[in-house]
Coordinates of C-alpha atoms in Angstrom, one line a residue:
M1 CA 67.6 -110.7 11.0
T2 CA 66.2 -112.6 13.7
R3 CA 65.4 -115.8 11.7
L4 CA 68.7 -115.5 10.5
L5 CA 70.3 -114.9 13.9
S6 CA 68.3 -117.7 15.3
L7 CA 69.5 -120.2 12.6
A8 CA 72.8 -119.3 12.8
R9 CA 72.7 -120.3 16.5
S10 CA 70.6 -123.4 16.4
R11 CA 72.3 -124.8 13.1
P12 CA 75.0 -123.0 12.1
A13 CA 76.4 -125.7 9.5
L14 CA 72.9 -125.4 7.6
L15 CA 73.3 -121.3 7.4
A16 CA 77.0 -122.0 6.2
R17 CA 75.7 -124.4 3.1
I18 CA 73.2 -122.0 2.5
V19 CA 75.6 -119.0 2.0
I20 CA 77.9 -121.4 0.5
G21 CA 75.4 -122.1 -2.1
V22 CA 74.7 -118.5 -3.1
F23 CA 78.6 -118.0 -3.6
M24 CA 78.9 -121.4 -5.6
L25 CA 75.9 -120.3 -8.0
L26 CA 77.3 -117.2 -8.5
E27 CA 80.7 -118.8 -9.4
G28 CA 78.5 -121.2 -11.7
L29 CA 77.0 -118.4 -13.3
L30 CA 80.5 -116.7 -13.8
L31 CA 81.5 -120.0 -15.7
A32 CA 78.3 -120.0 -17.8
F33 CA 77.9 -116.3 -19.0
G34 CA 81.6 -115.0 -18.1
P35 CA 84.5 -115.1 -20.5
S36 CA 84.9 -118.1 -22.6
A37 CA 87.9 -120.1 -21.8
S38 CA 88.2 -121.9 -25.1
A39 CA 88.1 -118.5 -26.9
A40 CA 90.7 -116.9 -24.7
R41 CA 93.1 -120.0 -25.3
H42 CA 92.7 -119.7 -28.9
E43 CA 93.5 -116.1 -28.9
I44 CA 96.4 -116.8 -26.6
A45 CA 97.8 -119.6 -29.0
E46 CA 97.3 -117.2 -32.1
A47 CA 99.4 -114.5 -30.0
V48 CA 102.2 -116.9 -29.1
A49 CA 102.1 -118.2 -32.5
N50 CA 102.8 -114.8 -33.5
A51 CA 105.5 -114.2 -31.1
D52 CA 103.6 -111.3 -29.1
P53 CA 101.9 -113.0 -26.4
S54 CA 102.6 -109.9 -24.0
R55 CA 100.7 -107.3 -25.8
H56 CA 97.6 -109.4 -25.2
W57 CA 96.1 -108.8 -21.9
E58 CA 92.7 -109.7 -22.1
P59 CA 92.6 -113.5 -23.1
Y60 CA 95.0 -114.2 -20.3
A61 CA 92.3 -112.0 -18.0
D62 CA 89.5 -113.8 -19.1
L63 CA 91.2 -117.3 -18.6
G64 CA 92.3 -116.4 -15.3
I65 CA 88.8 -115.3 -14.5
H66 CA 87.5 -118.7 -15.8
Y67 CA 90.0 -120.5 -13.4
A68 CA 89.1 -118.7 -10.6
A69 CA 85.8 -119.8 -10.8
L70 CA 87.0 -123.5 -11.2
I71 CA 89.0 -123.5 -8.4
N72 CA 86.6 -121.9 -6.0
L73 CA 83.6 -124.0 -6.7
G74 CA 85.7 -126.8 -5.9
L75 CA 87.0 -125.2 -2.4
L76 CA 83.2 -124.1 -2.0
A77 CA 82.1 -127.6 -2.2
L78 CA 84.8 -128.8 0.2
L79 CA 83.7 -126.2 2.8
A80 CA 80.3 -127.1 2.3
A81 CA 81.1 -130.9 2.6
T82 CA 82.9 -129.9 6.0
A83 CA 80.9 -127.4 7.2
K84 CA 79.5 -129.7 10.3
I85 CA 83.5 -129.7 11.3
W86 CA 84.6 -126.0 11.1
T87 CA 80.8 -124.4 12.5
R88 CA 81.0 -126.6 15.4
P89 CA 80.5 -124.9 18.3
F90 CA 83.1 -124.7 21.2
E91 CA 83.0 -126.8 24.3
S92 CA 83.4 -123.7 26.7
S93 CA 82.7 -120.4 27.1
P94 CA 84.4 -117.5 27.9
E95 CA 83.8 -115.7 31.3
D96 CA 81.6 -112.8 30.8
D97 CA 83.2 -109.0 31.2
P98 CA 82.9 -108.1 34.6
I99 CA 82.7 -104.4 33.1
V100 CA 79.6 -103.8 32.0
R101 CA 79.8 -101.2 28.9
E102 CA 77.0 -99.0 27.2
R103 CA 77.0 -99.0 23.8
P104 CA 78.3 -95.6 22.7
A105 CA 76.3 -92.9 21.2
L106 CA 75.8 -92.8 17.4
W107 CA 78.1 -89.7 16.8
Q108 CA 80.9 -91.5 18.7
R109 CA 80.8 -94.6 16.6
I110 CA 80.3 -92.9 13.3
V111 CA 80.4 -88.9 13.2
L112 CA 83.3 -88.6 15.0
P113 CA 85.7 -91.5 13.4
V114 CA 84.6 -90.2 10.1
A115 CA 85.3 -86.5 11.1
M116 CA 88.3 -87.4 12.5
V117 CA 89.4 -89.1 9.4
I118 CA 88.6 -86.5 7.0
G119 CA 90.7 -84.1 9.3
F120 CA 93.4 -86.4 9.5
S121 CA 93.2 -86.9 5.5
T122 CA 93.1 -83.1 5.1
I123 CA 96.2 -82.4 7.4
Y124 CA 98.0 -85.2 4.7
G125 CA 96.9 -83.3 1.8
M126 CA 97.8 -79.8 3.1
T127 CA 101.3 -81.0 4.3
S128 CA 102.5 -82.6 1.4
F129 CA 102.9 -82.7 -2.5
A130 CA 99.1 -84.0 -3.0
S131 CA 97.8 -81.5 -5.4
K132 CA 101.2 -81.2 -7.3
S133 CA 102.8 -83.3 -10.2
L134 CA 102.3 -86.8 -10.3
W135 CA 105.1 -89.0 -10.6
W136 CA 106.5 -91.5 -13.5
D137 CA 104.5 -95.0 -11.4
E138 CA 101.5 -92.7 -10.9
L139 CA 101.4 -91.4 -14.2
W140 CA 101.9 -94.6 -16.0
A141 CA 99.1 -96.2 -14.3
L142 CA 96.8 -93.3 -14.8
K143 CA 97.3 -93.6 -18.2
V144 CA 97.5 -97.1 -19.2
C145 CA 95.1 -98.6 -16.2
V146 CA 92.8 -95.8 -14.7
H147 CA 92.3 -92.7 -17.2
G148 CA 93.5 -93.1 -20.8
T149 CA 95.5 -92.0 -23.3
W150 CA 95.7 -89.9 -26.5
K151 CA 96.1 -91.7 -29.9
P152 CA 96.0 -90.7 -33.3
D153 CA 92.8 -90.2 -34.7
K154 CA 91.6 -93.2 -37.5
K155 CA 89.7 -90.6 -39.5
K156 CA 92.0 -87.9 -38.8
P157 CA 95.6 -88.8 -38.6
D158 CA 97.3 -85.9 -37.9
E159 CA 94.8 -85.4 -34.7
L160 CA 94.8 -86.9 -31.2
K161 CA 91.7 -88.5 -30.1
F162 CA 91.4 -89.4 -26.1
Q163 CA 90.8 -93.1 -25.5
P164 CA 89.8 -93.6 -22.1
T165 CA 90.6 -97.0 -20.3
T166 CA 87.5 -99.8 -19.2
W167 CA 87.0 -100.6 -15.9
K168 CA 88.1 -104.1 -17.1
R169 CA 90.9 -102.8 -18.2
C170 CA 91.6 -100.8 -14.7
A171 CA 91.1 -104.1 -12.9
F172 CA 92.6 -106.8 -15.0
Y173 CA 95.6 -105.3 -17.0
Y174 CA 99.2 -106.9 -15.5
L175 CA 101.2 -106.5 -17.9
K176 CA 103.5 -104.5 -15.8
P177 CA 103.3 -104.7 -11.8
T178 CA 103.2 -100.9 -12.0
N179 CA 99.3 -101.4 -12.0
H180 CA 98.3 -101.6 -8.4
V181 CA 94.6 -102.4 -9.0
P182 CA 92.4 -101.8 -5.9
M183 CA 94.3 -98.3 -6.0
S184 CA 93.8 -97.7 -9.4
L185 CA 90.2 -99.0 -9.3
A186 CA 90.0 -96.5 -6.0
Q187 CA 91.6 -93.8 -8.9
K188 CA 89.1 -94.4 -11.4
A189 CA 86.0 -94.2 -9.1
S190 CA 87.6 -90.8 -7.1
L191 CA 88.1 -89.3 -11.0
S192 CA 84.5 -90.1 -11.5
V193 CA 83.1 -88.5 -8.6
W194 CA 85.4 -85.4 -9.4
R195 CA 84.0 -84.8 -13.1
A196 CA 80.3 -85.3 -12.4
V197 CA 80.8 -82.8 -9.5
T198 CA 83.0 -80.5 -11.6
G199 CA 81.5 -81.1 -15.4
A200 CA 85.2 -81.9 -16.2
K201 CA 85.5 -83.3 -19.7
E202 CA 86.8 -86.7 -20.3
H203 CA 90.2 -86.3 -20.6
E204 CA 91.0 -84.2 -17.8
F205 CA 92.0 -85.4 -14.8
S206 CA 93.5 -83.8 -11.1
N207 CA 96.4 -84.6 -9.5
L208 CA 94.2 -84.2 -6.2
A209 CA 91.6 -86.1 -7.1
V210 CA 94.1 -89.1 -8.4
R211 CA 95.3 -89.2 -4.6
M212 CA 92.4 -88.5 -3.0
P213 CA 92.2 -92.4 -2.1
A214 CA 95.5 -92.4 -0.5
L215 CA 94.7 -89.7 1.7
I216 CA 91.5 -91.2 3.2
A217 CA 93.2 -94.2 3.5
S218 CA 96.3 -92.3 5.7
G219 CA 93.6 -90.8 7.6
I220 CA 91.7 -93.8 8.4
A221 CA 95.8 -95.3 9.7
V222 CA 96.2 -92.6 11.8
L223 CA 92.7 -93.6 13.8
L224 CA 93.5 -96.8 13.5
L225 CA 96.8 -96.8 14.9
M226 CA 95.2 -94.6 18.1
R227 CA 92.7 -97.4 18.5
L228 CA 95.5 -100.2 18.7
C229 CA 98.0 -97.8 21.0
G230 CA 95.1 -96.3 23.0
A231 CA 95.0 -99.1 25.7
A232 CA 97.9 -97.1 27.4
Q233 CA 98.2 -94.0 28.5
G234 CA 99.8 -91.3 26.3
A235 CA 99.9 -93.7 23.4
G236 CA 97.1 -93.0 21.4
L237 CA 98.8 -89.5 21.3
G238 CA 102.0 -91.4 20.2
A239 CA 100.1 -92.5 17.1
L240 CA 99.6 -88.7 15.8
L241 CA 103.3 -89.4 15.3
L242 CA 102.4 -91.1 11.9
M243 CA 100.8 -88.0 10.7
V244 CA 103.8 -86.3 10.8
H245 CA 106.3 -88.8 9.7
P246 CA 107.9 -87.8 6.6
W247 CA 108.0 -91.3 5.2
H248 CA 104.2 -91.3 5.8
L249 CA 103.5 -88.0 4.1
R250 CA 105.6 -89.8 1.0
Y251 CA 104.1 -92.7 0.9
G252 CA 100.4 -92.3 2.7
V253 CA 100.1 -89.7 -0.4
D254 CA 101.9 -91.0 -3.4
A255 CA 98.9 -92.9 -5.1
R256 CA 100.4 -96.4 -5.1
A257 CA 99.7 -99.4 -3.0
Y258 CA 101.8 -98.6 -0.2
A259 CA 99.0 -96.1 1.0
F260 CA 96.8 -99.4 1.6
V261 CA 99.1 -101.5 3.4
V262 CA 99.5 -99.0 6.5
P263 CA 95.7 -98.8 7.2
L264 CA 95.6 -102.8 6.3
C265 CA 98.3 -103.7 8.3
I266 CA 97.2 -101.9 11.8
S267 CA 93.6 -103.3 10.8
A268 CA 94.8 -106.8 10.8
I269 CA 96.1 -106.6 14.0
L270 CA 93.3 -105.1 15.5
A271 CA 91.1 -107.9 14.1
C272 CA 93.5 -110.8 15.4
R273 CA 93.5 -108.8 18.5
R274 CA 89.7 -108.8 18.8
I275 CA 89.7 -112.2 17.8
I276 CA 92.0 -113.2 20.8
F277 CA 90.1 -111.4 23.3
Q278 CA 86.9 -113.1 22.4
R279 CA 89.0 -116.5 21.9
G280 CA 86.9 -116.7 18.5
R281 CA 83.6 -117.1 19.7
R282 CA 82.0 -114.3 17.4
V283 CA 81.9 -114.7 13.6
G284 CA 82.0 -111.0 13.0
P285 CA 86.1 -110.5 13.7
W286 CA 86.6 -113.7 11.5
I287 CA 84.8 -112.4 8.3
W288 CA 86.9 -108.9 9.4
L289 CA 90.0 -110.6 9.4
A290 CA 89.7 -112.8 5.8
L291 CA 88.0 -109.5 4.2
N292 CA 91.2 -107.6 5.6
Q293 CA 93.9 -110.4 4.7
A294 CA 92.0 -111.0 0.9
L295 CA 92.7 -107.2 0.5
W296 CA 95.6 -106.9 1.8
V297 CA 97.3 -109.6 -0.6
W298 CA 95.3 -108.2 -3.5
V299 CA 96.9 -104.6 -2.7
Y300 CA 100.7 -106.0 -2.4
P301 CA 101.2 -109.5 -3.3
F302 CA 104.2 -109.6 -0.8
G303 CA 101.9 -109.0 2.0
A304 CA 101.3 -112.9 2.1
L305 CA 104.3 -112.9 4.5
E306 CA 102.8 -110.4 6.8
V307 CA 99.7 -112.4 6.9
G308 CA 101.2 -115.6 7.3
M309 CA 103.2 -114.7 10.1
L310 CA 99.8 -113.0 12.1
F311 CA 97.8 -116.3 11.3
L312 CA 100.6 -117.8 13.0
T313 CA 100.7 -115.4 16.3
L314 CA 97.1 -115.5 16.3
A315 CA 97.1 -119.5 16.1
I316 CA 99.2 -119.6 19.0
F317 CA 97.1 -117.5 21.1
L318 CA 93.7 -119.2 20.5
W319 CA 95.9 -122.8 21.2
R320 CA 97.1 -121.5 24.6
G321 CA 93.8 -119.6 25.6
E322 CA 91.8 -122.7 25.4
E323 CA 92.0 -125.3 28.1
N324 CA 90.7 -128.6 26.3
L325 CA 92.0 -130.0 23.4
R326 CA 88.5 -130.1 21.5
D327 CA 87.9 -126.1 21.9
K328 CA 91.8 -125.8 20.5
V329 CA 91.3 -128.0 17.4
T330 CA 88.2 -126.1 17.0
A331 CA 89.8 -122.8 17.2
M332 CA 92.8 -124.1 14.8
I333 CA 89.7 -125.2 12.4
R334 CA 88.4 -121.6 12.7
G335 CA 91.5 -119.8 11.5
G336 CA 92.1 -122.0 8.8
V337 CA 88.9 -121.6 7.1
T338 CA 89.1 -118.0 7.5
H339 CA 92.3 -118.0 5.9
L340 CA 91.0 -120.2 3.1
V341 CA 88.1 -118.0 2.3
A342 CA 90.8 -115.2 2.3
A343 CA 92.9 -117.0 0.0
M344 CA 89.6 -117.9 -2.2
L345 CA 88.9 -114.2 -2.5
T346 CA 92.4 -113.2 -3.4
I347 CA 91.9 -116.0 -6.4
Q348 CA 89.1 -114.9 -7.8
I349 CA 90.5 -111.2 -7.9
F350 CA 94.2 -112.1 -8.5
L351 CA 94.4 -115.1 -10.5
P352 CA 93.5 -113.0 -13.8
N353 CA 96.5 -110.7 -13.0
F354 CA 98.9 -114.0 -12.3
M355 CA 98.4 -115.3 -15.4
Q356 CA 100.0 -112.1 -17.0
A357 CA 102.6 -111.8 -14.6
R358 CA 104.3 -115.1 -15.7
L359 CA 104.8 -113.7 -18.8
W360 CA 107.4 -111.0 -16.9
A361 CA 108.0 -112.3 -13.5
G362 CA 111.9 -113.3 -13.2
K363 CA 112.5 -111.4 -16.3
E364 CA 112.2 -107.9 -14.8
D365 CA 116.5 -107.7 -14.8
Q366 CA 116.1 -104.9 -12.0
G367 CA 119.3 -105.4 -10.5
H368 CA 118.0 -103.9 -7.0
A369 CA 118.7 -106.4 -4.5
I370 CA 119.1 -105.4 -1.1
D371 CA 122.2 -104.7 -0.1
A372 CA 124.2 -102.6 2.5
S373 CA 123.2 -99.3 0.9
I374 CA 119.6 -100.1 0.3
L375 CA 119.4 -101.5 3.9
K376 CA 120.3 -98.2 5.3
D377 CA 118.3 -96.6 3.2
T378 CA 115.4 -98.5 4.5
L379 CA 116.4 -98.3 8.1
S380 CA 116.9 -94.8 8.1
S381 CA 113.5 -93.9 6.2
L382 CA 112.1 -96.1 8.6
A383 CA 113.2 -93.9 11.7
T384 CA 113.2 -90.5 10.2
G385 CA 111.6 -90.7 6.8
M386 CA 114.7 -89.4 5.1
S387 CA 117.5 -91.3 3.0
W388 CA 120.7 -92.5 4.4
K389 CA 122.6 -89.7 2.6
N390 CA 122.1 -87.2 -0.4
Q391 CA 124.6 -86.0 -2.9
V392 CA 123.8 -82.7 -2.4
G393 CA 126.5 -81.3 -3.8
L394 CA 125.0 -82.2 -7.3
P395 CA 122.7 -79.8 -8.9
E396 CA 119.8 -82.0 -9.3
A397 CA 120.3 -82.7 -5.3
Q398 CA 120.2 -79.0 -4.0
G399 CA 118.0 -78.4 -1.2
L400 CA 117.4 -82.3 -0.5
T401 CA 118.6 -83.9 2.5
G402 CA 119.1 -87.1 4.3
L403 CA 120.4 -88.6 7.8
V404 CA 124.0 -88.2 7.0
N405 CA 123.7 -84.4 5.9
E406 CA 121.5 -83.8 8.8
L407 CA 123.8 -84.5 11.3
G408 CA 126.9 -83.7 9.2
S409 CA 128.9 -87.3 9.7
E410 CA 128.0 -91.0 9.6
P411 CA 128.9 -91.9 13.0
L412 CA 126.5 -89.6 14.4
A413 CA 123.7 -91.0 11.8
Y414 CA 124.5 -94.2 12.9
G415 CA 124.2 -93.6 16.5
A416 CA 121.0 -91.7 15.9
L417 CA 119.5 -94.4 13.9
I418 CA 120.2 -96.6 16.7
F419 CA 118.9 -94.4 19.6
L420 CA 115.6 -94.3 17.3
L421 CA 115.3 -97.6 16.6
G422 CA 116.2 -98.5 19.8
L423 CA 113.6 -96.6 21.8
S424 CA 111.0 -98.1 19.3
L425 CA 112.2 -101.6 20.4
L426 CA 112.2 -100.9 23.8
G427 CA 108.5 -99.7 23.4
L428 CA 107.6 -102.7 21.9
G429 CA 109.5 -104.9 24.7
W430 CA 107.0 -103.1 27.1
A431 CA 103.9 -104.0 25.0
L432 CA 105.0 -107.4 24.8
K433 CA 105.6 -107.8 28.8
H434 CA 102.4 -105.6 29.7
Q435 CA 100.4 -106.0 26.3
P436 CA 101.4 -109.3 25.3
R437 CA 98.4 -110.0 22.7
T438 CA 99.2 -106.3 21.2
G439 CA 102.8 -106.9 21.4
W440 CA 103.1 -110.0 19.7
L441 CA 100.8 -108.8 17.1
L442 CA 102.9 -106.1 16.2
A443 CA 106.2 -108.0 16.3
A444 CA 104.7 -110.2 13.5
P445 CA 105.3 -107.9 10.8
L446 CA 109.1 -107.6 12.0
V447 CA 109.7 -111.3 11.1
S448 CA 107.6 -111.1 8.0
A449 CA 109.7 -108.2 6.9
V450 CA 113.1 -110.0 7.9
M451 CA 111.8 -112.8 5.8
L452 CA 111.5 -110.5 2.6
A453 CA 115.1 -108.8 3.0
L454 CA 116.9 -112.5 3.3
M455 CA 114.5 -113.7 0.4
S456 CA 116.0 -110.7 -1.5
A457 CA 119.6 -111.2 -0.3
G458 CA 119.6 -115.0 -1.3
T459 CA 117.7 -114.8 -4.6
G460 CA 118.2 -111.7 -5.9
L461 CA 114.8 -110.6 -6.0
Y462 CA 114.7 -106.6 -6.3
Y463 CA 113.9 -104.7 -2.8
Y464 CA 113.3 -101.2 -2.6
P465 CA 113.2 -99.4 0.7
R466 CA 109.3 -98.7 0.6
F467 CA 108.6 -102.3 0.5
A468 CA 109.3 -102.2 4.1
I469 CA 106.5 -99.9 4.8
A470 CA 104.0 -102.1 6.8
L471 CA 106.8 -101.3 9.6
L472 CA 105.9 -98.0 10.1
P473 CA 103.0 -98.3 12.1
I474 CA 105.1 -100.9 14.2
F475 CA 107.9 -98.4 14.7
V476 CA 105.6 -95.4 15.5
A477 CA 103.6 -97.9 17.9
G478 CA 107.0 -98.9 19.8
L479 CA 107.6 -94.6 20.1
S480 CA 103.9 -94.1 21.3
F481 CA 105.0 -96.4 24.2
T482 CA 108.0 -95.0 25.3
G483 CA 105.8 -93.2 28.3
Q484 CA 105.2 -96.4 30.1
L485 CA 109.0 -97.1 29.9
F486 CA 110.2 -94.3 32.2
S487 CA 107.0 -93.9 34.3
F488 CA 103.8 -95.2 36.4
Y489 CA 102.0 -91.9 36.6
T490 CA 99.4 -91.0 33.6
Q491 CA 100.6 -87.3 33.6
T492 CA 104.1 -88.2 33.2
Q493 CA 103.5 -90.6 30.3
R494 CA 102.0 -88.3 28.3
R495 CA 104.7 -85.5 28.7
I496 CA 107.2 -88.5 27.6
V497 CA 105.3 -89.1 24.8
L498 CA 104.7 -85.5 23.8
G499 CA 108.6 -84.9 24.4
V500 CA 109.4 -87.7 22.0
M501 CA 106.8 -86.3 19.1
I502 CA 108.2 -82.7 19.5
I503 CA 111.9 -83.8 19.8
F504 CA 110.9 -86.2 16.1
V505 CA 109.3 -83.4 14.5
I506 CA 112.2 -80.9 15.2
F507 CA 114.9 -83.4 13.7
T508 CA 112.6 -84.1 10.6
N509 CA 111.6 -80.8 9.8
H510 CA 113.7 -80.2 7.0
Q511 CA 112.6 -83.4 5.2
R512 CA 109.1 -82.5 6.0
G513 CA 109.5 -78.9 4.5
V514 CA 110.6 -80.9 1.0
L515 CA 107.4 -82.6 1.0
M516 CA 105.6 -79.2 1.5
A517 CA 107.3 -77.2 -0.7
R518 CA 108.1 -79.3 -3.7
P519 CA 106.2 -81.8 -6.2
Y520 CA 106.7 -85.2 -5.8
S521 CA 107.7 -84.9 -9.7
G522 CA 109.2 -81.7 -11.9
I523 CA 107.3 -83.5 -14.8
G524 CA 104.1 -81.6 -14.5
N525 CA 105.7 -78.1 -14.0
A526 CA 107.9 -78.7 -17.2
A527 CA 104.8 -79.6 -18.9
E528 CA 103.0 -76.3 -18.0
F529 CA 106.2 -74.5 -18.8
V530 CA 106.8 -75.5 -22.4
S531 CA 102.6 -75.2 -22.7
N532 CA 103.1 -71.7 -22.0
W533 CA 106.2 -71.1 -24.3
P534 CA 106.1 -67.8 -26.1
S535 CA 106.1 -68.2 -29.8
K536 CA 105.3 -65.9 -32.3
D537 CA 104.0 -67.8 -35.3
K538 CA 104.3 -71.5 -34.7
S539 CA 104.1 -73.8 -31.8
P540 CA 106.9 -75.0 -30.4
L541 CA 107.6 -78.9 -31.2
V542 CA 108.3 -80.6 -27.9
A543 CA 109.5 -83.8 -26.7
C544 CA 110.4 -85.7 -23.7
F545 CA 114.0 -87.5 -23.6
G546 CA 114.5 -91.6 -22.6
L547 CA 112.7 -92.8 -19.3
G548 CA 109.9 -89.5 -19.0
R549 CA 108.6 -90.4 -22.6
E550 CA 106.1 -92.6 -21.5
V551 CA 104.1 -90.7 -19.1
F552 CA 104.9 -87.2 -20.1
T553 CA 102.0 -87.3 -22.5
C554 CA 99.6 -87.3 -19.8
Y555 CA 100.5 -83.8 -19.3
Y556 CA 101.2 -82.9 -22.9
P557 CA 99.8 -85.3 -25.4
K558 CA 101.5 -84.0 -28.5
A559 CA 105.2 -84.8 -27.8
D560 CA 107.6 -86.9 -29.1
D561 CA 109.4 -89.3 -27.3
P562 CA 113.4 -89.2 -28.8
V563 CA 115.7 -91.9 -27.1
T564 CA 119.1 -91.9 -29.2
V565 CA 121.3 -89.5 -30.8
A566 CA 119.6 -89.9 -34.1
E567 CA 116.2 -89.4 -33.2
L568 CA 117.6 -86.2 -31.3
D569 CA 119.1 -84.7 -34.7
A570 CA 116.3 -85.6 -36.4
L571 CA 114.1 -83.5 -34.0
R572 CA 116.8 -80.8 -34.4
T573 CA 116.7 -80.9 -38.3
R574 CA 113.1 -81.1 -38.4
A575 CA 112.6 -78.2 -35.9
Q576 CA 115.2 -76.0 -38.1
S577 CA 113.2 -76.7 -41.5
E578 CA 109.7 -76.0 -39.9
G579 CA 110.6 -72.8 -38.3
R580 CA 109.9 -74.0 -34.5
D581 CA 111.6 -74.1 -31.5
L582 CA 112.5 -77.0 -30.1
L583 CA 112.2 -78.1 -26.3
I584 CA 113.8 -81.2 -24.8
V585 CA 112.3 -82.2 -21.1
Q586 CA 114.5 -84.1 -19.5
G587 CA 114.6 -86.0 -16.2
H588 CA 116.0 -88.5 -14.3
T589 CA 119.9 -87.7 -15.0
G590 CA 121.8 -90.1 -13.2
F591 CA 119.7 -93.2 -14.9
H592 CA 120.3 -91.6 -18.5
T593 CA 124.0 -90.6 -17.6
D594 CA 124.9 -94.4 -17.1
M595 CA 122.1 -96.1 -19.6
L596 CA 122.5 -93.5 -22.4
P597 CA 125.7 -91.5 -22.2
A598 CA 125.9 -90.4 -25.8
E599 CA 122.9 -88.9 -25.8
M600 CA 123.5 -87.1 -22.2
K601 CA 126.7 -85.7 -24.0
L602 CA 124.6 -84.4 -26.9
L603 CA 122.3 -82.6 -24.8
R604 CA 124.7 -81.3 -22.3
D605 CA 126.4 -79.9 -25.2
P606 CA 125.9 -75.8 -24.8
A607 CA 126.7 -75.4 -28.6
K608 CA 123.4 -77.4 -29.5
F609 CA 121.3 -76.9 -26.3
E610 CA 120.8 -74.5 -23.6
E611 CA 119.0 -74.8 -20.4
V612 CA 116.1 -72.6 -19.9
A613 CA 114.2 -74.1 -17.0
S614 CA 114.3 -77.0 -14.3
F615 CA 111.8 -77.9 -12.0
P616 CA 112.9 -80.2 -8.9
G617 CA 111.2 -83.1 -7.3
I618 CA 111.0 -84.7 -4.0
D619 CA 114.0 -86.8 -5.2
S620 CA 117.0 -85.7 -7.3
E621 CA 116.5 -88.3 -10.3
L622 CA 112.9 -86.5 -10.3
L623 CA 114.5 -83.5 -11.5
Y624 CA 113.2 -82.4 -14.9
R625 CA 115.2 -80.0 -17.2
V626 CA 113.5 -78.0 -19.9
L627 CA 116.4 -77.2 -22.8
H628 CA 116.1 -75.3 -26.0
A629 CA 117.8 -76.4 -29.2
K630 CA 120.3 -74.0 -30.5

């Protein structure tokens, strides 16, 4: 290690070329012994000739792995050739820190942060739906990528056999963007550990184990936000608002990519701030930033907008922080190389997925571009963790709430929204003036969020409120700075922040209660109900109707999957002929009423079906009913 450090100081270009050479060797080995590009192209040609390319994911992934290695081999050669340029030293050195800081003890550097993350993660798990039923997106990823599925046994067609997924499929299957790969890989690892500890069988899974990576990521997010905001008196305390914010209790526990976006956003800001403080002189923060930004884009491709804005903000501070032109250019080169390395990492791990994305990108027909209603839901969720308004008169929405429902009228809801968002913006304004590095880095994701919304409005790109989840730590950070807005005294500042927290907790208590009491979706409870259906001689015939049919088999493998009136009638006839009860599980009532009105009319016919149970979720569409055929 001492020799490496000495070499880094005396001949940095040589050390860089040695490291690059190692990676070039790895890429070369991947080209020589990895997936065959010619075999992949041949398989793709056959699939296209049979008009069925969408079912063949693996050759596209193999081709992406091969092309990524080729691209990166070229880029690595370029970096090696220009190593003397981007490793050149700065002419000036930063002034020494006048305050001599002792290195914290081991327990402060490692034990305490780990204990805090475990504590925060436990709180998330205890105050949410973490151990309760998964919902459609989580179940689809679990079935197709993470865990596996039940299929008819080739030797015994009447019996089902569990077929687990491979790690390769988990990492590279991307015929649908619902596979958020880093989360899927973390879930597969979590389930593997859970099985090893509990001795569970291969086909079994745990809702809590599936969500454990999200819980840990959310615990890390709270710790990082405290670190980011802690420079101001009381602000570190205010960062705890993230832990009680209903939006984070939803998407910080939901086992999707959004649970990773929040800590990655905070981590990126911390890395950029460290680089600015050190004026780019140390290698460690640059490596941290490169790895963070590569992971962020892999987790959530739209995160490239935030990465770009943070890079621009970082570049401006570095440029202005140097006095002579040579050091300004050196800083820009270091930043450019760092983000090139991040791009290379992203290419290697994401190009196999992107090759498949070309089969569906632009053809989704989601019909969910941003409009006034979605914008209000987004802003309301950001400020309060509640949607703008819930149709609480509907049976599916009983017990749910929204910002308008809580306050009783839209004018009051607009006022609350303006007040909360405005207060956060004032706090960010204080940071811009008194802590400009932190303030401007916090402002960068605001600009990228506006850019994504404008892209959706201009191009019809589908948009959901959760796409703005990176703004959540920005909003909370703004609120955490409110103490500095109104007082110069430390104790008063802390009291103000504590007061803001108490008011926020009281105001959002209803929504937090929903997240604590209910499962995300009622589908798992419905499966448990039909599994315990009392029958004398024969087990019931069970089917899941419509949208939920693809994932219901995670909880109940032997379910049928009717979609049409004819299929429902056929099931009724079959149940009568076999002398069995017929149970239909149905959710997503609004969607089915719009898209399958004839089928919903049949299911609502009291002469043919009766509702025997219903299981609500945290959204009206996630209530699942169990219907018994008469």
